[in-house]
């Protein structure tokens, strides 16, 4: 690794950085974002109506990691303002769920001139974006006919609801899992079923790999951070990704005020690091396990680890605690000390060459983690959207176990926060008669060769898929194209009408995904219908959003569309049971009241708009298993924390799916020879101005935080780039142009393009907006079949 990189990578103190960045717009913007500006629309006590004004409880319901109540001020039928949650004293027991800048800009989304206004059918080639207006009857008749044709020709397994998260609600919800209900799965289940998916684009490796260690995924609740003395955030940036009601940053700030030390490990000096960190440790993307291994090495070498905890609760830390029948040299300790197959001790020197983290920083960090208790080791989702994203997910819990921080207050299992929840009923969906499911990331492959796909591809429920996907129903989401990897490749698959024969899109805007529709339906926003959403965090809460304005243009809700289709297909009465959306919500509240006697009645809940569950003690994950292991074994096959997983060992793929978490050099990582051609690692962080791709077209958000690529001054200088210049970013998969932000807030060798910008190709196919998925690779991770969208090598040049 280049010596000059080592020199640059000395950790930087928060005080020093703030002094350096005091004059920069970036630092100021980051701080301003988190100032919780009460002046913006402040109305005491949740809202006081002005003359001729009514205030209607509503919400913000996208996939930001939070949910927030909003109070719409309506005058003469027009929303003029939103005020956020202002209930209570905003203390840790009863925090407010105050909307972030995105929620407060919702008027610009509701009244956006580009709203889809009426149903349309495709008239050009698929993907060209040429459509003609049709009536609702023609649209619904066509959809009903296509559903019947595809079911009759290929079976229900050929019908796929694409992964989407743009709309949340107990009736209208775009993210579909068997645990949820809602209008869409209810309709398709009654129609004979559909090909389902598992995983998410956010956290596939996390959700899939963590159970191999613990048997189930749990985390201490965020209010427990107030009990921590040291908090180390690995690729976790709640100051940007858990804004508003999620309150991720709020609890960290309270912990910090109480005296906790905060360290951030991340390639970027994130908003969280700027505002809270005592120390920032930059690290090359995809190399996190090398750091974890070296931290473990230091702890073992200096005898800092909690051997008694490991002996009592863990399987596979050392050779004395291995499952029977495993050859010597396969324990975690043997691997770390270089006594396994690779004969490589995972020393800080070894890790420095891979990660770029100086060895003295690694030693100091290991001593801090082992020496300050309780210590919360927290992982974000970013590091698992990598080529081998399963490894850090299982790696960090080893450090939590080595330091005895699992099952105690202020500690945690090295996963992510859990949260206090609240249960509200769903519109019942029934059972999906189709048993087959696929990982949500692999759907384009299932269009091309679904009939060949088996368990090796991640197929569950059947030995082999009986058919390719022939119809995609895309409701409230942009993963059909924009949010999926390798846009150019995906666009080609979608454009071929012989492969996927029918694409239905139901959305609010003409997104890049919507351009690939055969029939395009205009959806209402959630301000034009009623629903309930819930959220789990330091407290749990449920929000009722009333209809604020009547449906605009010819827009129709999901329930309305499904009811009309069910009528055409002969099961309309069975589908609706004669109930309105509000009737279903009344039943949802009855379920909530059965679970929680304090849950208010329907009318009160609807009028007030929010119910917050009374404060409870913090959740301590796996507390029972640690306090009384004999009666509360972990839900793993051994009943222990499986640092060594016999189930993974049995997969017999040690290079990509090792039985213990390991550093595996990533394709398109810092050790890939492809770096000679494409020398920069490109990551796609979440951006406070968008929720994934939602809000990208809202002008206020562009003014608040424009789409731009972070590049280190050294990499910029090598390319003759100055702050604000337009740059070309390219690899073998595609090219985009984007303005650059030249900043020391990103380490050399890494560039960051905020994910979610809408793909906008010019005539040559060069994206003009900075849509990172023109550069990302379709290459599912080995175990979870998840998306590796932060693993990309690129070159950057002046445009
Ligand atoms: S985007 Fe998220 S945090 Fe912001 S207002 Fe909406 S729900 Fe709240």
PDB file of N, CA, C and O in Angstrom, residues 62-88:
ATOM      1  N   UNK A  62     -42.018   7.190   4.118  1.00  0.00           N
ATOM      2  CA  UNK A  62     -41.113   6.539   3.171  1.00  0.00           C
ATOM      3  C   UNK A  62     -40.083   5.693   3.910  1.00  0.00           C
ATOM      4  O   UNK A  62     -40.069   5.643   5.132  1.00  0.00           O
ATOM      5  N   UNK A  63     -39.171   5.094   3.158  1.00  0.00           N
ATOM      6  CA  UNK A  63     -38.256   4.128   3.779  1.00  0.00           C
ATOM      7  C   UNK A  63     -36.949   4.800   4.197  1.00  0.00           C
ATOM      8  O   UNK A  63     -35.884   4.502   3.670  1.00  0.00           O
ATOM      9  N   UNK A  64     -37.061   5.714   5.156  1.00  0.00           N
ATOM     10  CA  UNK A  64     -35.870   6.426   5.622  1.00  0.00           C
ATOM     11  C   UNK A  64     -35.292   5.784   6.861  1.00  0.00           C
ATOM     12  O   UNK A  64     -34.251   6.193   7.352  1.00  0.00           O
ATOM     13  N   UNK A  65     -36.000   4.802   7.420  1.00  0.00           N
ATOM     14  CA  UNK A  65     -35.609   4.259   8.716  1.00  0.00           C
ATOM     15  C   UNK A  65     -36.390   4.901   9.841  1.00  0.00           C
ATOM     16  O   UNK A  65     -36.160   4.596  11.005  1.00  0.00           O
ATOM     17  N   UNK A  66     -37.298   5.785   9.541  1.00  0.00           N
ATOM     18  CA  UNK A  66     -38.145   6.403  10.557  1.00  0.00           C
ATOM     19  C   UNK A  66     -39.554   6.583  10.015  1.00  0.00           C
ATOM     20  O   UNK A  66     -39.853   6.183   8.893  1.00  0.00           O
ATOM     21  N   UNK A  67     -40.433   7.103  10.820  1.00  0.00           N
ATOM     22  CA  UNK A  67     -41.763   7.547  10.379  1.00  0.00           C
ATOM     23  C   UNK A  67     -42.080   8.779  11.220  1.00  0.00           C
ATOM     24  O   UNK A  67     -41.806   8.782  12.412  1.00  0.00           O
ATOM     25  N   UNK A  68     -42.686   9.765  10.616  1.00  0.00           N
ATOM     26  CA  UNK A  68     -42.948  10.993  11.374  1.00  0.00           C
ATOM     27  C   UNK A  68     -44.376  11.468  11.197  1.00  0.00           C
ATOM     28  O   UNK A  68     -44.899  11.451  10.075  1.00  0.00           O
ATOM     29  N   UNK A  69     -44.985  11.940  12.287  1.00  0.00           N
ATOM     30  CA  UNK A  69     -46.269  12.613  12.130  1.00  0.00           C
ATOM     31  C   UNK A  69     -46.058  13.988  11.516  1.00  0.00           C
ATOM     32  O   UNK A  69     -45.024  14.626  11.738  1.00  0.00           O
ATOM     33  N   UNK A  70     -46.999  14.408  10.722  1.00  0.00           N
ATOM     34  CA  UNK A  70     -47.025  15.774  10.199  1.00  0.00           C
ATOM     35  C   UNK A  70     -48.433  16.306  10.441  1.00  0.00           C
ATOM     36  O   UNK A  70     -49.404  15.535  10.430  1.00  0.00           O
ATOM     37  N   UNK A  71     -48.532  17.600  10.639  1.00  0.00           N
ATOM     38  CA  UNK A  71     -49.850  18.226  10.793  1.00  0.00           C
ATOM     39  C   UNK A  71     -50.027  19.195   9.640  1.00  0.00           C
ATOM     40  O   UNK A  71     -49.290  20.182   9.525  1.00  0.00           O
ATOM     41  N   UNK A  72     -50.975  18.848   8.754  1.00  0.00           N
ATOM     42  CA  UNK A  72     -51.159  19.635   7.535  1.00  0.00           C
ATOM     43  C   UNK A  72     -52.091  20.799   7.809  1.00  0.00           C
ATOM     44  O   UNK A  72     -53.210  20.618   8.318  1.00  0.00           O
ATOM     45  N   UNK A  73     -51.636  21.988   7.495  1.00  0.00           N
ATOM     46  CA  UNK A  73     -52.483  23.184   7.590  1.00  0.00           C
ATOM     47  C   UNK A  73     -53.161  23.357   6.230  1.00  0.00           C
ATOM     48  O   UNK A  73     -52.476  23.524   5.213  1.00  0.00           O
ATOM     49  N   UNK A  74     -54.484  23.296   6.249  1.00  0.00           N
ATOM     50  CA  UNK A  74     -55.235  23.303   4.989  1.00  0.00           C
ATOM     51  C   UNK A  74     -56.142  24.531   4.943  1.00  0.00           C
ATOM     52  O   UNK A  74     -56.915  24.779   5.866  1.00  0.00           O
ATOM     53  N   UNK A  75     -55.998  25.285   3.870  1.00  0.00           N
ATOM     54  CA  UNK A  75     -56.840  26.475   3.697  1.00  0.00           C
ATOM     55  C   UNK A  75     -57.466  26.389   2.307  1.00  0.00           C
ATOM     56  O   UNK A  75     -56.736  26.213   1.313  1.00  0.00           O
ATOM     57  N   UNK A  76     -58.782  26.497   2.271  1.00  0.00           N
ATOM     58  CA  UNK A  76     -59.529  26.415   1.009  1.00  0.00           C
ATOM     59  C   UNK A  76     -59.100  25.200   0.196  1.00  0.00           C
ATOM     60  O   UNK A  76     -58.847  25.265  -1.014  1.00  0.00           O
ATOM     61  N   UNK A  77     -58.951  24.080   0.895  1.00  0.00           N
ATOM     62  CA  UNK A  77     -58.644  22.816   0.220  1.00  0.00           C
ATOM     63  C   UNK A  77     -57.210  22.643  -0.200  1.00  0.00           C
ATOM     64  O   UNK A  77     -56.873  21.655  -0.870  1.00  0.00           O
ATOM     65  N   UNK A  78     -56.350  23.566   0.195  1.00  0.00           N
ATOM     66  CA  UNK A  78     -54.937  23.483  -0.230  1.00  0.00           C
ATOM     67  C   UNK A  78     -54.044  23.401   1.007  1.00  0.00           C
ATOM     68  O   UNK A  78     -54.231  24.157   1.969  1.00  0.00           O
ATOM     69  N   UNK A  79     -53.067  22.494   0.956  1.00  0.00           N
ATOM     70  CA  UNK A  79     -52.111  22.397   2.062  1.00  0.00           C
ATOM     71  C   UNK A  79     -51.137  23.563   1.939  1.00  0.00           C
ATOM     72  O   UNK A  79     -50.472  23.738   0.914  1.00  0.00           O
ATOM     73  N   UNK A  80     -51.085  24.364   3.003  1.00  0.00           N
ATOM     74  CA  UNK A  80     -50.215  25.548   2.956  1.00  0.00           C
ATOM     75  C   UNK A  80     -48.967  25.373   3.811  1.00  0.00           C
ATOM     76  O   UNK A  80     -48.011  26.136   3.682  1.00  0.00           O
ATOM     77  N   UNK A  81     -48.969  24.391   4.692  1.00  0.00           N
ATOM     78  CA  UNK A  81     -47.862  24.275   5.641  1.00  0.00           C
ATOM     79  C   UNK A  81     -47.945  22.931   6.341  1.00  0.00           C
ATOM     80  O   UNK A  81     -49.025  22.372   6.465  1.00  0.00           O
ATOM     81  N   UNK A  82     -46.823  22.427   6.779  1.00  0.00           N
ATOM     82  CA  UNK A  82     -46.824  21.260   7.673  1.00  0.00           C
ATOM     83  C   UNK A  82     -46.121  21.649   8.966  1.00  0.00           C
ATOM     84  O   UNK A  82     -45.042  22.261   8.921  1.00  0.00           O
ATOM     85  N   UNK A  83     -46.705  21.290  10.091  1.00  0.00           N
ATOM     86  CA  UNK A  83     -45.940  21.394  11.335  1.00  0.00           C
ATOM     87  C   UNK A  83     -45.591  19.986  11.799  1.00  0.00           C
ATOM     88  O   UNK A  83     -46.332  19.030  11.550  1.00  0.00           O
ATOM     89  N   UNK A  84     -44.470  19.849  12.490  1.00  0.00           N
ATOM     90  CA  UNK A  84     -44.046  18.518  12.940  1.00  0.00           C
ATOM     91  C   UNK A  84     -44.625  18.190  14.310  1.00  0.00           C
ATOM     92  O   UNK A  84     -45.354  18.984  14.896  1.00  0.00           O
ATOM     93  N   UNK A  85     -44.268  17.048  14.820  1.00  0.00           N
ATOM     94  CA  UNK A  85     -44.671  16.617  16.162  1.00  0.00           C
ATOM     95  C   UNK A  85     -44.116  17.584  17.203  1.00  0.00           C
ATOM     96  O   UNK A  85     -42.920  17.881  17.204  1.00  0.00           O
ATOM     97  N   UNK A  86     -45.007  18.092  18.058  1.00  0.00           N
ATOM     98  CA  UNK A  86     -44.533  18.975  19.121  1.00  0.00           C
ATOM     99  C   UNK A  86     -45.123  18.560  20.452  1.00  0.00           C
ATOM    100  O   UNK A  86     -45.232  19.354  21.380  1.00  0.00           O
ATOM    101  N   UNK A  87     -45.471  17.286  20.543  1.00  0.00           N
ATOM    102  CA  UNK A  87     -46.134  16.792  21.746  1.00  0.00           C
ATOM    103  C   UNK A  87     -45.125  16.575  22.873  1.00  0.00           C
ATOM    104  O   UNK A  87     -44.030  16.060  22.634  1.00  0.00           O
ATOM    105  N   UNK A  88     -45.503  16.932  24.072  1.00  0.00           N
ATOM    106  CA  UNK A  88     -44.703  16.589  25.249  1.00  0.00           C
ATOM    107  C   UNK A  88     -43.472  17.450  25.404  1.00  0.00           C
ATOM    108  O   UNK A  88     -43.293  18.461  24.720  1.00  0.00           O
TER     109      UNK A  88
END
